mmCIF file of C-alpha atoms in Angstrom:
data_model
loop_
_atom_site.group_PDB
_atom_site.id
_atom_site.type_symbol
_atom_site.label_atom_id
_atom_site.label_comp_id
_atom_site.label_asym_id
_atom_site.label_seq_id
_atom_site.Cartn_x
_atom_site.Cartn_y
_atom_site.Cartn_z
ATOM 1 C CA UNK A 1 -7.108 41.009 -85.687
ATOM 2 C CA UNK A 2 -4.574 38.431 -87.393
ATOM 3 C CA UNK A 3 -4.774 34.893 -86.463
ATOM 4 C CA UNK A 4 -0.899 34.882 -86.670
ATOM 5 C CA UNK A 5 1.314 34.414 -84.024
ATOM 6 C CA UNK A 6 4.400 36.566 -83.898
ATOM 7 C CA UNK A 7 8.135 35.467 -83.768
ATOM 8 C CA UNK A 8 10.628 38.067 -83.124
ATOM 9 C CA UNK A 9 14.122 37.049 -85.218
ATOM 10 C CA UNK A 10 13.782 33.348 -84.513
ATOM 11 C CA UNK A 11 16.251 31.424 -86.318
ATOM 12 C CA UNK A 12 15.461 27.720 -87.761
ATOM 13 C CA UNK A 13 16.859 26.367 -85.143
ATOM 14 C CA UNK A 14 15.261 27.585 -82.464
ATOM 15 C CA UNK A 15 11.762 26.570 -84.568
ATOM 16 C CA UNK A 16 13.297 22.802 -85.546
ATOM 17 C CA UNK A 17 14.032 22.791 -81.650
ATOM 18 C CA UNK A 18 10.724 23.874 -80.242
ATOM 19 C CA UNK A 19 9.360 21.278 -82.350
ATOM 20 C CA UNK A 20 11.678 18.556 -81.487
ATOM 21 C CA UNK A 21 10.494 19.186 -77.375
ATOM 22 C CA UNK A 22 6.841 18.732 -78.842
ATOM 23 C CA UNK A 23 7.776 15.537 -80.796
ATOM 24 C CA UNK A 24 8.837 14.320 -77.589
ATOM 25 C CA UNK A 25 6.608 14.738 -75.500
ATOM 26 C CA UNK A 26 3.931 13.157 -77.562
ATOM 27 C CA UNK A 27 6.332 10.687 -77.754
ATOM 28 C CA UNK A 28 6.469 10.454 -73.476
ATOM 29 C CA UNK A 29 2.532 10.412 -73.590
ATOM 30 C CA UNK A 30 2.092 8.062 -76.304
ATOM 31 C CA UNK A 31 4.989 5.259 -74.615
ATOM 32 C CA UNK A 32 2.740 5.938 -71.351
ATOM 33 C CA UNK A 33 -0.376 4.538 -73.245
ATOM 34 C CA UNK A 34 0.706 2.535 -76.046
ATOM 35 C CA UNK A 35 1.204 -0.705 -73.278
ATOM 36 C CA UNK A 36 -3.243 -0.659 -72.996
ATOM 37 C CA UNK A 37 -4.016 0.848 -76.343
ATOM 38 C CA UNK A 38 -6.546 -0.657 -79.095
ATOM 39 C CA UNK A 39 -5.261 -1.585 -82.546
ATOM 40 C CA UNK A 40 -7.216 1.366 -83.798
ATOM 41 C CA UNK A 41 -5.684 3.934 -81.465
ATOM 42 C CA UNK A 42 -2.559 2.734 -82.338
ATOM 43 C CA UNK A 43 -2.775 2.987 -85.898
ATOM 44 C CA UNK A 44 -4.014 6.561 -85.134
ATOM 45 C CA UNK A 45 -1.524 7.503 -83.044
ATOM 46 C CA UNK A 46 0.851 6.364 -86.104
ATOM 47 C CA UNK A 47 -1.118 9.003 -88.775
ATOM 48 C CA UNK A 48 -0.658 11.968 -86.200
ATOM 49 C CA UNK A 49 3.208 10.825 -85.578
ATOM 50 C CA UNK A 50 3.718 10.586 -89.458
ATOM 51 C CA UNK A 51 1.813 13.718 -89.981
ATOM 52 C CA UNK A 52 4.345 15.661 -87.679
ATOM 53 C CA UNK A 53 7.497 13.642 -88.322
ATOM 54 C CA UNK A 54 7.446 13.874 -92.424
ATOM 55 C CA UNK A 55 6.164 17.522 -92.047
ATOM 56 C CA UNK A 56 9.333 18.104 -89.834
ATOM 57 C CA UNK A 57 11.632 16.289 -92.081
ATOM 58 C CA UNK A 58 10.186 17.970 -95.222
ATOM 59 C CA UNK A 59 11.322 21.606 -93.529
ATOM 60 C CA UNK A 60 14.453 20.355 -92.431
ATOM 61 C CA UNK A 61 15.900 18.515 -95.905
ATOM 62 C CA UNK A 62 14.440 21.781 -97.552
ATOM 63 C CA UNK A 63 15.430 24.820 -95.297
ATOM 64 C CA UNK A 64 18.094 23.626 -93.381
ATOM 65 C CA UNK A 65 20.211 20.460 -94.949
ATOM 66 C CA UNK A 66 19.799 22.134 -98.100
ATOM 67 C CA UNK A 67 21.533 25.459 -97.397
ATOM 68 C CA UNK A 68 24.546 23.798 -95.651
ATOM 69 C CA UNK A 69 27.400 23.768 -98.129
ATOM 70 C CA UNK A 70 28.046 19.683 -99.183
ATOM 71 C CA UNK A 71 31.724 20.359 -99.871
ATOM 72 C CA UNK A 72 33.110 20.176 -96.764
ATOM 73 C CA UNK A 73 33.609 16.387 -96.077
ATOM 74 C CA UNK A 74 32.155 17.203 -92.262
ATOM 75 C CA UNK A 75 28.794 18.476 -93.132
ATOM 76 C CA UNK A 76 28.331 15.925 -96.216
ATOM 77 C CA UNK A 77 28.921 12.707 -94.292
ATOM 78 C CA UNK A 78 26.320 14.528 -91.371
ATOM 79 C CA UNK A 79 23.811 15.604 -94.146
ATOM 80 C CA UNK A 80 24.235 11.469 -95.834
ATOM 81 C CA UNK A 81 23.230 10.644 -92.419
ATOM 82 C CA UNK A 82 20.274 12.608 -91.334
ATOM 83 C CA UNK A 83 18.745 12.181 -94.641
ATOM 84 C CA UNK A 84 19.223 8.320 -94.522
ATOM 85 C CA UNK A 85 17.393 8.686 -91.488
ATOM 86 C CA UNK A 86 14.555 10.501 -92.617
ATOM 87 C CA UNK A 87 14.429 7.573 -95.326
ATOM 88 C CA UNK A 88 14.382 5.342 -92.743
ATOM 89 C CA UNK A 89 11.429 7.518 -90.833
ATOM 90 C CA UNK A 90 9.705 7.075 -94.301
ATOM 91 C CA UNK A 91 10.193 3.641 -94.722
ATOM 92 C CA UNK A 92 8.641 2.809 -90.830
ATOM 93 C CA UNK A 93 5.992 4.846 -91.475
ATOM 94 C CA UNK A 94 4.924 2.716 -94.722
ATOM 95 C CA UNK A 95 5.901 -0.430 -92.208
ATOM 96 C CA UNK A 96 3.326 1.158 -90.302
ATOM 97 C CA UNK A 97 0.374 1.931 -92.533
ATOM 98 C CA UNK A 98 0.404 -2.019 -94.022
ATOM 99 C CA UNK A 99 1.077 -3.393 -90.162
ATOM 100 C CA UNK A 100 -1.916 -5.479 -89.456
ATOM 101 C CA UNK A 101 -1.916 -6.797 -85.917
ATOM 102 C CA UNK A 102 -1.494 -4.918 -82.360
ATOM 103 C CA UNK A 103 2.031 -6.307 -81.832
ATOM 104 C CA UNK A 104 3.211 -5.368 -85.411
ATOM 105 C CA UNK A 105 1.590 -1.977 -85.121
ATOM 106 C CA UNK A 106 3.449 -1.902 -81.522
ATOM 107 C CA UNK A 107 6.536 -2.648 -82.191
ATOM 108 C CA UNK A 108 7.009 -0.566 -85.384
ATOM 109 C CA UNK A 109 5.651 2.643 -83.107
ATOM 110 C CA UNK A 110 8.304 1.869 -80.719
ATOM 111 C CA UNK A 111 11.056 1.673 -83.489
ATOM 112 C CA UNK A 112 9.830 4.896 -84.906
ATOM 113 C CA UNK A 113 10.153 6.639 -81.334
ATOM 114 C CA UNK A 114 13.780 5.457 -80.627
ATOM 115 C CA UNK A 115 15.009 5.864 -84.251
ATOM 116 C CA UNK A 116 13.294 9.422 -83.773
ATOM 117 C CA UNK A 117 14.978 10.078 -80.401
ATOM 118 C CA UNK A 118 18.444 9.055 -81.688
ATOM 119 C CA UNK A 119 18.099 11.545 -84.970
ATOM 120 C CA UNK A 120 16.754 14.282 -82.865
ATOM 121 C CA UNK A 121 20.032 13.802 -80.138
ATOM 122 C CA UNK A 122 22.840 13.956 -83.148
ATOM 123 C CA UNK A 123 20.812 16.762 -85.134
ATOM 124 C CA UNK A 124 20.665 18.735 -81.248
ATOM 125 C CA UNK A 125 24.773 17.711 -80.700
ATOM 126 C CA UNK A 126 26.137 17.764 -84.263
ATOM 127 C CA UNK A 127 24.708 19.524 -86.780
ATOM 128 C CA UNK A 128 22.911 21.960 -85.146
ATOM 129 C CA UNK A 129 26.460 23.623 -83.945
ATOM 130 C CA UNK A 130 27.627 22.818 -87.465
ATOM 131 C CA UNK A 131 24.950 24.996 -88.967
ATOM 132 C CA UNK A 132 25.345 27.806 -87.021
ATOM 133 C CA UNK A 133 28.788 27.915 -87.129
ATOM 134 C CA UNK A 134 28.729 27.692 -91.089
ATOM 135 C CA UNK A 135 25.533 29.655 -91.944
ATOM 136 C CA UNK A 136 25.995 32.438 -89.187
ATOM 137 C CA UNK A 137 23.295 34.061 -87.308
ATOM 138 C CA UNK A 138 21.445 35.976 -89.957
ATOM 139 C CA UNK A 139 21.093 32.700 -92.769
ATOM 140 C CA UNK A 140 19.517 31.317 -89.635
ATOM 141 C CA UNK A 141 16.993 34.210 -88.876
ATOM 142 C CA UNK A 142 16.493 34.385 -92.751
ATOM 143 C CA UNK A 143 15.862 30.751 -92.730
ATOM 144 C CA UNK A 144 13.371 31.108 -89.796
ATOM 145 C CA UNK A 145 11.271 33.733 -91.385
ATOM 146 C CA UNK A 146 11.057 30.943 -94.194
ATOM 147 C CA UNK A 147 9.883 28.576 -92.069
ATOM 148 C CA UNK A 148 7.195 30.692 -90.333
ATOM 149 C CA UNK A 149 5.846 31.407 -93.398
ATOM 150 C CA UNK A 150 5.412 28.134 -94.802
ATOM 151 C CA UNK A 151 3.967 27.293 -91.249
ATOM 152 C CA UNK A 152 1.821 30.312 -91.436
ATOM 153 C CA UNK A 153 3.261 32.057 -88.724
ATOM 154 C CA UNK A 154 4.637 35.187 -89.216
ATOM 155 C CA UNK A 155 7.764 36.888 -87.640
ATOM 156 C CA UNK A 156 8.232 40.716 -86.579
ATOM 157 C CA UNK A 157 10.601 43.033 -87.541
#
């Protein structure tokens, strides 16, 4: 019996989606705790969120903002801007890892989840729509099968 989970025709999307609602809510648990937790939880907490967020952004710059056509003025100024965000994720993260105290370690965490919340909410209203409207149904379900594979899921025909 496989180990692998099957995805009938999800498109990368719906994936980038699903995994935006589990972003968040670690984000909703973490926020609940992060008021009472230890230096050392902290800076855990901040491996498993940079774990997840550069894994996310390293599908999304590849699959996604990489198949959207640069040309047209309205996806290039989007694309300049979700991938100067995911610099910016990057550059919080390393914020993070040399952070020494509680407060510092704090405060960046909280920066990461509101910069994170504000990318997700323009990806989920702009260029989301944008992507579907310009790579059609089947790029997306194409792109999707990509994705579960590099994920190690596998989709059904």
């Amino acid at each position: 019996m496989s180990s692998l989970v099957q995805y009938p025709h999800l498109d990368l999307i719906e994936l980038l989606l699903g995994e935006h609602a589990a972003i968040l809510a670690l984000f909703r648990s973490l926020e609940q705790r992060l008021p009472v937790m230890s230096l050392k939880e902290m800076q855990g907490a901040g491996y498993t969120v940079e774990a997840l967020l550069m894994a996310h952004a390293i599908e999304e710059d590849a699959l996604l903002f990489h198949s959207l056509p640069e040309k047209r003025e309205s996806v290039r100024k989007t694309l300049d801007a979700m991938f100067g965000e995911h610099n910016e994720q990057r550059r919080m993260m390393e914020e993070l890892r040399i952070a020494k105290t509680t407060l510092a370690v704090r405060k960046v965490l909280r920066q990461v989840i509101d910069l994170t919340r504000e990318h997700f909410a323009v990806e989920e209203r702009v260029l989301f729509d944008l992507a579907r409207k310009v790579l059609g149904k089947r790029k997306l379900e194409e792109l999707g099968g990509e994705f579960a594979r590099r994920r190690g899921l596998s989709t059904v025909s």
